[in-house]
PDB file of C-alpha atoms in Angstrom:
ATOM      1  CA  UNK A   1      28.683 119.008 138.438  1.00 74.00           C
ATOM      2  CA  UNK A   2      31.664 117.181 136.961  1.00 80.00           C
ATOM      3  CA  UNK A   3      33.019 118.321 133.611  1.00 80.00           C
ATOM      4  CA  UNK A   4      32.145 114.951 132.053  1.00 82.00           C
ATOM      5  CA  UNK A   5      28.452 115.849 132.597  1.00 85.00           C
ATOM      6  CA  UNK A   6      28.667 119.122 130.660  1.00 88.00           C
ATOM      7  CA  UNK A   7      28.212 120.023 127.016  1.00 89.00           C
ATOM      8  CA  UNK A   8      30.667 122.871 126.449  1.00 87.00           C
ATOM      9  CA  UNK A   9      31.904 123.016 122.859  1.00 87.00           C
ATOM     10  CA  UNK A  10      30.114 124.846 120.065  1.00 91.00           C
ATOM     11  CA  UNK A  11      30.379 121.676 117.951  1.00 92.00           C
ATOM     12  CA  UNK A  12      28.421 119.668 120.551  1.00 89.00           C
ATOM     13  CA  UNK A  13      25.787 122.406 120.952  1.00 90.00           C
ATOM     14  CA  UNK A  14      25.323 122.588 117.167  1.00 90.00           C
ATOM     15  CA  UNK A  15      25.006 118.788 116.891  1.00 91.00           C
ATOM     16  CA  UNK A  16      22.233 118.826 119.501  1.00 91.00           C
ATOM     17  CA  UNK A  17      20.388 121.764 117.873  1.00 91.00           C
ATOM     18  CA  UNK A  18      20.731 120.251 114.379  1.00 91.00           C
ATOM     19  CA  UNK A  19      19.090 116.986 115.528  1.00 87.00           C
ATOM     20  CA  UNK A  20      15.889 119.061 115.963  1.00 85.00           C
ATOM     21  CA  UNK A  21      14.372 117.036 118.811  1.00 88.00           C
ATOM     22  CA  UNK A  22      12.884 119.705 121.045  1.00 90.00           C
ATOM     23  CA  UNK A  23      10.246 119.892 123.744  1.00 94.00           C
ATOM     24  CA  UNK A  24       9.063 122.953 125.654  1.00 93.00           C
ATOM     25  CA  UNK A  25       6.822 124.128 128.434  1.00 92.00           C
ATOM     26  CA  UNK A  26       6.191 127.671 129.675  1.00 93.00           C
ATOM     27  CA  UNK A  27       9.566 127.996 131.459  1.00 93.00           C
ATOM     28  CA  UNK A  28      12.081 125.761 129.635  1.00 95.00           C
ATOM     29  CA  UNK A  29      12.991 124.455 126.183  1.00 95.00           C
ATOM     30  CA  UNK A  30      14.967 121.229 125.856  1.00 95.00           C
ATOM     31  CA  UNK A  31      16.828 120.044 122.788  1.00 94.00           C
ATOM     32  CA  UNK A  32      18.129 116.484 122.941  1.00 92.00           C
ATOM     33  CA  UNK A  33      20.442 114.200 121.000  1.00 90.00           C
ATOM     34  CA  UNK A  34      20.351 110.446 121.600  1.00 88.00           C
ATOM     35  CA  UNK A  35      23.868 109.062 122.065  1.00 83.00           C
ATOM     36  CA  UNK A  36      25.383 105.831 123.303  1.00 81.00           C
ATOM     37  CA  UNK A  37      27.243 106.848 126.469  1.00 84.00           C
ATOM     38  CA  UNK A  38      27.481 106.043 130.181  1.00 88.00           C
ATOM     39  CA  UNK A  39      25.615 109.091 131.518  1.00 88.00           C
ATOM     40  CA  UNK A  40      23.836 112.254 130.441  1.00 90.00           C
ATOM     41  CA  UNK A  41      25.578 115.473 129.398  1.00 92.00           C
ATOM     42  CA  UNK A  42      23.848 118.829 129.675  1.00 93.00           C
ATOM     43  CA  UNK A  43      24.385 122.325 128.321  1.00 94.00           C
ATOM     44  CA  UNK A  44      22.672 125.345 129.862  1.00 94.00           C
ATOM     45  CA  UNK A  45      21.577 128.545 128.162  1.00 93.00           C
ATOM     46  CA  UNK A  46      20.262 131.499 130.156  1.00 95.00           C
ATOM     47  CA  UNK A  47      19.735 134.705 128.186  1.00 94.00           C
ATOM     48  CA  UNK A  48      20.910 138.141 129.318  1.00 95.00           C
ATOM     49  CA  UNK A  49      17.260 139.181 129.034  1.00 94.00           C
ATOM     50  CA  UNK A  50      16.582 137.285 132.270  1.00 94.00           C
ATOM     51  CA  UNK A  51      18.870 139.457 134.374  1.00 93.00           C
ATOM     52  CA  UNK A  52      22.429 140.330 135.265  1.00 95.00           C
ATOM     53  CA  UNK A  53      25.210 137.769 135.799  1.00 96.00           C
ATOM     54  CA  UNK A  54      24.254 137.174 139.433  1.00 96.00           C
ATOM     55  CA  UNK A  55      20.656 136.322 138.491  1.00 95.00           C
ATOM     56  CA  UNK A  56      21.678 134.130 135.535  1.00 95.00           C
ATOM     57  CA  UNK A  57      24.242 132.202 137.584  1.00 96.00           C
ATOM     58  CA  UNK A  58      21.647 131.645 140.308  1.00 95.00           C
ATOM     59  CA  UNK A  59      19.257 130.162 137.741  1.00 95.00           C
ATOM     60  CA  UNK A  60      21.987 127.877 136.371  1.00 94.00           C
ATOM     61  CA  UNK A  61      22.964 126.796 139.885  1.00 95.00           C
ATOM     62  CA  UNK A  62      19.367 125.806 140.675  1.00 95.00           C
ATOM     63  CA  UNK A  63      19.025 123.899 137.387  1.00 94.00           C
ATOM     64  CA  UNK A  64      22.279 122.017 138.024  1.00 93.00           C
ATOM     65  CA  UNK A  65      21.147 121.156 141.549  1.00 94.00           C
ATOM     66  CA  UNK A  66      17.891 119.661 140.213  1.00 93.00           C
ATOM     67  CA  UNK A  67      19.854 117.586 137.688  1.00 92.00           C
ATOM     68  CA  UNK A  68      22.335 116.353 140.294  1.00 91.00           C
ATOM     69  CA  UNK A  69      19.509 115.475 142.684  1.00 92.00           C
ATOM     70  CA  UNK A  70      17.713 113.408 140.014  1.00 91.00           C
ATOM     71  CA  UNK A  71      20.733 112.123 138.045  1.00 87.00           C
ATOM     72  CA  UNK A  72      19.886 108.456 138.665  1.00 90.00           C
ATOM     73  CA  UNK A  73      16.580 108.851 136.790  1.00 91.00           C
ATOM     74  CA  UNK A  74      17.991 110.705 133.752  1.00 90.00           C
ATOM     75  CA  UNK A  75      18.632 108.905 130.471  1.00 89.00           C
ATOM     76  CA  UNK A  76      22.149 108.786 128.993  1.00 90.00           C
ATOM     77  CA  UNK A  77      21.643 111.436 126.285  1.00 91.00           C
ATOM     78  CA  UNK A  78      23.043 114.856 125.457  1.00 91.00           C
ATOM     79  CA  UNK A  79      20.622 117.730 125.985  1.00 93.00           C
ATOM     80  CA  UNK A  80      20.523 121.520 126.206  1.00 94.00           C
ATOM     81  CA  UNK A  81      18.230 123.378 128.593  1.00 95.00           C
ATOM     82  CA  UNK A  82      17.183 126.892 127.603  1.00 95.00           C
ATOM     83  CA  UNK A  83      15.575 129.004 130.336  1.00 95.00           C
ATOM     84  CA  UNK A  84      12.670 131.190 129.224  1.00 94.00           C
ATOM     85  CA  UNK A  85      11.470 134.522 130.562  1.00 94.00           C
ATOM     86  CA  UNK A  86       9.885 134.168 133.983  1.00 93.00           C
ATOM     87  CA  UNK A  87      12.331 131.586 135.380  1.00 94.00           C
ATOM     88  CA  UNK A  88      14.152 134.343 137.259  1.00 93.00           C
ATOM     89  CA  UNK A  89      11.051 134.857 139.428  1.00 94.00           C
ATOM     90  CA  UNK A  90      10.710 131.194 140.455  1.00 93.00           C
ATOM     91  CA  UNK A  91      11.997 129.639 143.642  1.00 94.00           C
ATOM     92  CA  UNK A  92      13.887 126.323 143.697  1.00 94.00           C
ATOM     93  CA  UNK A  93      10.802 124.083 144.119  1.00 95.00           C
ATOM     94  CA  UNK A  94       9.003 125.773 141.203  1.00 95.00           C
ATOM     95  CA  UNK A  95      12.089 125.424 138.981  1.00 94.00           C
ATOM     96  CA  UNK A  96      12.348 121.749 139.976  1.00 94.00           C
ATOM     97  CA  UNK A  97       8.683 121.087 139.173  1.00 94.00           C
ATOM     98  CA  UNK A  98       8.832 122.868 135.780  1.00 94.00           C
ATOM     99  CA  UNK A  99      12.155 121.307 134.799  1.00 94.00           C
ATOM    100  CA  UNK A 100      11.096 117.750 135.695  1.00 93.00           C
ATOM    101  CA  UNK A 101       7.860 118.288 133.764  1.00 93.00           C
ATOM    102  CA  UNK A 102       9.671 119.235 130.555  1.00 94.00           C
ATOM    103  CA  UNK A 103      12.271 116.463 131.063  1.00 92.00           C
ATOM    104  CA  UNK A 104       9.405 113.940 131.292  1.00 93.00           C
ATOM    105  CA  UNK A 105       7.900 115.333 128.079  1.00 91.00           C
ATOM    106  CA  UNK A 106      11.283 114.884 126.385  1.00 90.00           C
ATOM    107  CA  UNK A 107      11.472 111.302 127.741  1.00 90.00           C
ATOM    108  CA  UNK A 108      14.786 112.087 129.465  1.00 89.00           C
ATOM    109  CA  UNK A 109      13.463 111.756 133.033  1.00 87.00           C
ATOM    110  CA  UNK A 110      11.666 108.642 134.253  1.00 83.00           C
ATOM    111  CA  UNK A 111      10.516 108.862 137.837  1.00 75.00           C
ATOM    112  CA  UNK A 112      11.580 105.970 140.040  1.00 70.00           C
ATOM    113  CA  UNK A 113      13.357 104.130 137.220  1.00 64.00           C
ATOM    114  CA  UNK A 114      17.084 104.652 137.682  1.00 59.00           C
ATOM    115  CA  UNK A 115      19.258 104.447 134.591  1.00 54.00           C
ATOM    116  CA  UNK A 116      22.484 102.447 134.864  1.00 51.00           C
ATOM    117  CA  UNK A 117      24.293 102.911 138.163  1.00 45.00           C
ATOM    118  CA  UNK A 118      27.001 105.543 138.057  1.00 44.00           C
ATOM    119  CA  UNK A 119      30.361 105.218 139.694  1.00 41.00           C
TER     120      UNK A 119
END
């Protein structure tokens, strides 16, 4: 995932959390901040409670892959995805299903309706 698609700085994370728009399901919590920009930006948070570095990086890799695969249908907002306990036991398809479900609840993902074309 390109750097322009990532939320990295503490200032950006705090701005998203302070906006207090959150949605959750059993496996993920999403905080979002509506912004006027060309494409989405995402920050990932996977707690040490979910496993060692190898496990956490595997979870983040799967989440990023889902986002890249569905990037055309994601709204141009900033959001943070927090993985909850139990995600470490899911395979890729289960992570995809749970993540798309919570993204739909947050009105970030709209199936079959691509946002503006990306270059």
